[in-house]
CSV table of C-alpha atoms in Angstrom, one decimal:
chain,number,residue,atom,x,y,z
A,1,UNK,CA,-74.9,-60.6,-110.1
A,2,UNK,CA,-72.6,-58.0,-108.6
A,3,UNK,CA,-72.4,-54.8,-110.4
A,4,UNK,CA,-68.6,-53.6,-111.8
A,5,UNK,CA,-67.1,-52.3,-109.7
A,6,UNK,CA,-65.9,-48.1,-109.8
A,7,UNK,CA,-62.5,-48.9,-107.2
A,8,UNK,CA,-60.2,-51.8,-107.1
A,9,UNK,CA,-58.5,-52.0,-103.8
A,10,UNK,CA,-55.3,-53.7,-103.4
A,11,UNK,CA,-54.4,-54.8,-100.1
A,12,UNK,CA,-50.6,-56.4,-99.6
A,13,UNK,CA,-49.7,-58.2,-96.9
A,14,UNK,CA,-46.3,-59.2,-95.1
A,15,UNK,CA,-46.5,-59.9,-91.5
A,16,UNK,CA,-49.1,-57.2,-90.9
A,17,UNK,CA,-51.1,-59.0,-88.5
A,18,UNK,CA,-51.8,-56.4,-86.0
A,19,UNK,CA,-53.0,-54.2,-88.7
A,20,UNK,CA,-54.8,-56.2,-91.2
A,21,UNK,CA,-57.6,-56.7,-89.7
A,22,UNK,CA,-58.7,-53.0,-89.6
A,23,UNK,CA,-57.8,-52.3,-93.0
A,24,UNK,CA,-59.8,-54.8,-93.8
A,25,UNK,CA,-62.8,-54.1,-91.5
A,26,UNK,CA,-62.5,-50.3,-92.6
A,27,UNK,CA,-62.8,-51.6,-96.3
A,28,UNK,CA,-65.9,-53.9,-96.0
A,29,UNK,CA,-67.5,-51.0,-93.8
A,30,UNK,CA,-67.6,-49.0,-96.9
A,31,UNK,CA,-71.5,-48.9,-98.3
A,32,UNK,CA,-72.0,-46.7,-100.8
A,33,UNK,CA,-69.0,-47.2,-103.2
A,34,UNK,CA,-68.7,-50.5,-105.2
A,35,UNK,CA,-65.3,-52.2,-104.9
A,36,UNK,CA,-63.6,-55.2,-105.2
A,37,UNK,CA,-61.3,-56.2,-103.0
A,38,UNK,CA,-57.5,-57.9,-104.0
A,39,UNK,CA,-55.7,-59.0,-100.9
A,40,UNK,CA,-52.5,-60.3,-101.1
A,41,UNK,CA,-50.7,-62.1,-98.9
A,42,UNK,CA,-47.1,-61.8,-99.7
A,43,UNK,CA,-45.6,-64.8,-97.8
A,44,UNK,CA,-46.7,-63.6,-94.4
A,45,UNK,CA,-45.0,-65.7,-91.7
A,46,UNK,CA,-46.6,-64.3,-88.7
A,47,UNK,CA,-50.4,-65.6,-88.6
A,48,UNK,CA,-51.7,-62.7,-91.1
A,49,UNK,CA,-53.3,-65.4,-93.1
A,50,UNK,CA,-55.4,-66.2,-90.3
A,51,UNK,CA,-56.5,-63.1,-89.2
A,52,UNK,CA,-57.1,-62.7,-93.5
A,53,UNK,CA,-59.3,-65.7,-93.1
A,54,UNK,CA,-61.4,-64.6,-90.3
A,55,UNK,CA,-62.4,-61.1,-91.7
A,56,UNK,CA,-62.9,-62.9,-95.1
A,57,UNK,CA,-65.3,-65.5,-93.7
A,58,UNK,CA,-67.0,-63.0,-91.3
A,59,UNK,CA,-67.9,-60.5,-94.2
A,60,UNK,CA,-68.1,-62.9,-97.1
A,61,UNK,CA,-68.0,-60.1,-99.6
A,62,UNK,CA,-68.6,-61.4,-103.4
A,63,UNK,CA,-66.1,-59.4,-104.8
A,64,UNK,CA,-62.7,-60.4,-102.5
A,65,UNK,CA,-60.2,-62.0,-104.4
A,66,UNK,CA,-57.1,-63.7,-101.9
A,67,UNK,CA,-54.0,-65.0,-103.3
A,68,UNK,CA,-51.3,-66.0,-101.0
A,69,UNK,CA,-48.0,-67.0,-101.8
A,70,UNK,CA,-45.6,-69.4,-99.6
A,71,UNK,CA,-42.4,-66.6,-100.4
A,72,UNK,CA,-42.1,-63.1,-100.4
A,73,UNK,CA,-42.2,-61.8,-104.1
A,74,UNK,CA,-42.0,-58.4,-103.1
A,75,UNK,CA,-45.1,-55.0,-103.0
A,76,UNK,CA,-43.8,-53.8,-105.9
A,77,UNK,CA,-44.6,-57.5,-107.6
A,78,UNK,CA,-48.0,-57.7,-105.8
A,79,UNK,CA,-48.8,-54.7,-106.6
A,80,UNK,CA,-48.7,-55.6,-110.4
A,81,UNK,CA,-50.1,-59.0,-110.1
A,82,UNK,CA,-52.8,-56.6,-108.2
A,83,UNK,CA,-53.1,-54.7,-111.7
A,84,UNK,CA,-53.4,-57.2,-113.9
A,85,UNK,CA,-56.4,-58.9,-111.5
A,86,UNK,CA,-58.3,-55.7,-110.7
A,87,UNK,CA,-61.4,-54.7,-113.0
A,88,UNK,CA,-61.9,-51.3,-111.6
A,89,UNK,CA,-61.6,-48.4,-113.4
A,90,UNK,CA,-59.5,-46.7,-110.3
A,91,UNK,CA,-56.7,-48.6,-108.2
A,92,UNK,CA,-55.6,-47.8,-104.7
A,93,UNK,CA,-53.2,-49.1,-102.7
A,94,UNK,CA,-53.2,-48.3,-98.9
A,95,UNK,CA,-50.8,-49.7,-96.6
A,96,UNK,CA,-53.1,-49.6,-93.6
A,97,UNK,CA,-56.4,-48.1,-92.4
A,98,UNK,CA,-57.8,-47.4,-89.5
A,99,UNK,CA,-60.8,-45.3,-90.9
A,100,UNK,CA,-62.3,-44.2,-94.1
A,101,UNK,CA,-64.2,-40.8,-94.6
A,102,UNK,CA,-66.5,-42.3,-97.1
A,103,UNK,CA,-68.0,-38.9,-98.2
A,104,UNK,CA,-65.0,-37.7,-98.9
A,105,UNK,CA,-63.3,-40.3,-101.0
A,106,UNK,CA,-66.7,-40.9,-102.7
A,107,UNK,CA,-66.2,-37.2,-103.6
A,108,UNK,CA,-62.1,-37.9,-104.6
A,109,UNK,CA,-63.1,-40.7,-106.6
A,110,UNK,CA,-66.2,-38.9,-108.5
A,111,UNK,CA,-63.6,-35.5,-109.2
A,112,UNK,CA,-61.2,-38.1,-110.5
A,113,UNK,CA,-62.9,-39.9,-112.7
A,114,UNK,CA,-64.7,-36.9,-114.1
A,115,UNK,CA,-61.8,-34.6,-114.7
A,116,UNK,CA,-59.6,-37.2,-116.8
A,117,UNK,CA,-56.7,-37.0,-115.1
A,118,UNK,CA,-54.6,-40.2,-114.0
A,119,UNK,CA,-54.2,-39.7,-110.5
A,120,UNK,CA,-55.3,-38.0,-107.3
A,121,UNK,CA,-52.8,-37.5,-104.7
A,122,UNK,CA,-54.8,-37.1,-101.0
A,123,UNK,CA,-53.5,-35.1,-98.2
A,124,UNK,CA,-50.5,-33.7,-100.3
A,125,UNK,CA,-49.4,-31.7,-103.3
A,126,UNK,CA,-46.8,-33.8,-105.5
A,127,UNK,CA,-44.1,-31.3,-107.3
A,128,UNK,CA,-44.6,-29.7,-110.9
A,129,UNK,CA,-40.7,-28.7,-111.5
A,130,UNK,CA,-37.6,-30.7,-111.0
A,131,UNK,CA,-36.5,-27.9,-108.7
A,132,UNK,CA,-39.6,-28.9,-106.4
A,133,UNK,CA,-39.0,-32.6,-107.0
A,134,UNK,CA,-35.3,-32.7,-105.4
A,135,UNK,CA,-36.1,-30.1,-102.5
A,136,UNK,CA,-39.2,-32.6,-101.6
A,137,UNK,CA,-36.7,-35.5,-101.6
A,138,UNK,CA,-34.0,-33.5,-99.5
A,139,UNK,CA,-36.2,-32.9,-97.4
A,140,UNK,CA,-37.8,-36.4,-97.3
A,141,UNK,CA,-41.4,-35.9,-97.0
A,142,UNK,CA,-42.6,-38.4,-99.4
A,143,UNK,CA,-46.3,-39.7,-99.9
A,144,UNK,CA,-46.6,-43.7,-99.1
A,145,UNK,CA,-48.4,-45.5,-101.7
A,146,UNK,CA,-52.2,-45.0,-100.1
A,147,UNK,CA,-52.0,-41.7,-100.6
A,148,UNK,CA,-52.1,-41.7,-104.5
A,149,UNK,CA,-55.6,-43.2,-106.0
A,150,UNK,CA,-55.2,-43.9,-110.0
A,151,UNK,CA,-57.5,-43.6,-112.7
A,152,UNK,CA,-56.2,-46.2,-114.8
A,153,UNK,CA,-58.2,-45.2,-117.8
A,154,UNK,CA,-56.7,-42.1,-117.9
A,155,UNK,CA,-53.1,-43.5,-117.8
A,156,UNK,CA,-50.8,-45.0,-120.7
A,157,UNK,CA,-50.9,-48.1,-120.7
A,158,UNK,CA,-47.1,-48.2,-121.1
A,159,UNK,CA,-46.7,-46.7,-117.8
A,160,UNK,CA,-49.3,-48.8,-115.8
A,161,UNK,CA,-46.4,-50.8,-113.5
A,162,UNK,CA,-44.8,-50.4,-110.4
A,163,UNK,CA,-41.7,-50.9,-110.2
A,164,UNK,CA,-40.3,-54.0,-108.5
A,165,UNK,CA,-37.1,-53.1,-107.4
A,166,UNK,CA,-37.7,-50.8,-104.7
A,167,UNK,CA,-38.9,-51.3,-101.1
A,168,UNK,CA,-40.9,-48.9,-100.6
A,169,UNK,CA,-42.3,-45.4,-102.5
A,170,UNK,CA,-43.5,-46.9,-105.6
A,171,UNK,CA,-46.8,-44.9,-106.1
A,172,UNK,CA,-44.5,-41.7,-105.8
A,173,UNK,CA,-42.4,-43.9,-108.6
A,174,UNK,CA,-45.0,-43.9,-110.8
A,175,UNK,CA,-46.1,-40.4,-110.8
A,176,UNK,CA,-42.3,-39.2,-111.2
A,177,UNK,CA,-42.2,-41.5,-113.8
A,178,UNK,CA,-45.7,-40.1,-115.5
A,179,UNK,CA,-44.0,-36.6,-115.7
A,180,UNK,CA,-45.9,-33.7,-115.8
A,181,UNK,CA,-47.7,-34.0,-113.2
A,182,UNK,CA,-50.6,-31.5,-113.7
A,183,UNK,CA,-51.9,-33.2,-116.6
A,184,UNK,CA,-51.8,-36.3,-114.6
C-alpha cells in the first residue's frame, strides 16, 4: 500500500503537447519525496492526451490520478477540481518543468511544513504593503502559479479556491487574497 503522500502535484493541461511530457518525466524522476500526481487534461485538442498516455503507461506510478475532459473548463476550474482530489498536505501547481532540484524543494517543502505558514513563494519575494503590491503590478513582474507551493493545512479553509475567472495569475490571486502575507 502506498504511503500518503507529503505533496500533491497538479498538472493542467491545454494543448501543451510539446511540454507535457517533461513536466511529467521531471515529476516521476523525483525519488525521495512522496507525491501523487493529478493531471488534468483540460480539453486538449492537439494530441496532449497522447503524449499523457505514453508517460503514464511508461512510469505506471500508483499514485497518478488523469481526468480529462472533452471542453475546456478553464485552470482556474481544474485547479479546484485539483483541490478537492488531492490528499497531500501541500499543493503545487507548475505550468511546466524542465528540471527539478530535488534537494532543494525537499528542503522548501520541509521549512514549509515546519514553520506553519500557508505558502512558500520560490524564486521571488511577494509584497507586504499595498504600496509594494501596486508598484509590483505596474511594473508587471508577477509570479506564475508554479512558483507558489501551499501548505493547505495552514490555510482557512474559506480561502482554499482559485478563482475561476481569470486566465492566468491565480496563485498570485490567492495570496493577495490571503492578506498579510508574512503570516502566510
Amino acid at each position: 500500500m502506498p504511503q500518503k503522500p507529503l505533496l500533491s502535484v497538479a498538472v493542467i493541461v491545454q494543448n501543451h503537447r510539446d511540454v507535457v511530457e517533461s513536466t511529467l518525466t521531471s515529476l516521476y524522476e523525483l525519488s525521495t519525496i512522496p507525491f501523487e500526481l493529478l493531471i488534468i487534461n483540460d480539453g486538449s485538442t492537439d494530441g496532449s492526451d497522447k503524449v499523457v498516455q505514453s508517460v503514464l503507461d511508461y512510469y505506471q506510478h500508483e499514485q497518478t490520478f488523469y481526468f480529462s475532459h472533452d471542453t475546456p473548463i478553464g485552470r482556474g476550474n481544474a485547479l479546484n477540481e485539483s483541490l478537492v482530489e488531492c490528499s497531500g498536505s501541500v499543493f503545487w501547481a507548475p505550468e511546466t518543468i524542465n528540471r527539478i532540484d530535488e534537494e532543494n524543494l525537499s528542503s522548501q517543502l520541509q521549512q514549509l511544513t515546519n514553520s506553519g505558514r500557508g505558502m512558500l513563494l520560490q524564486e521571488h519575494q511577494l509584497p507586504t504593503s499595498h504600496h509594494h503590491w501596486l508598484k509590483k503590478i505596474d511594473q508587471r513582474q508577477w509570479p506564475l502559479d508554479g512558483t507558489f507551493i501551499w501548505n493547505l493545512s495552514a490555510l482557512p479553509t474559506g480561502n482554499q479556491f482559485f478563482n475561476p475567472y481569470l486566465k492566468q495569475y491565480h496563485a498570485m490571486e490567492l495570496a493577495l487574497r490571503l492578506g498579510d502575507t508574512s503570516s502566510v
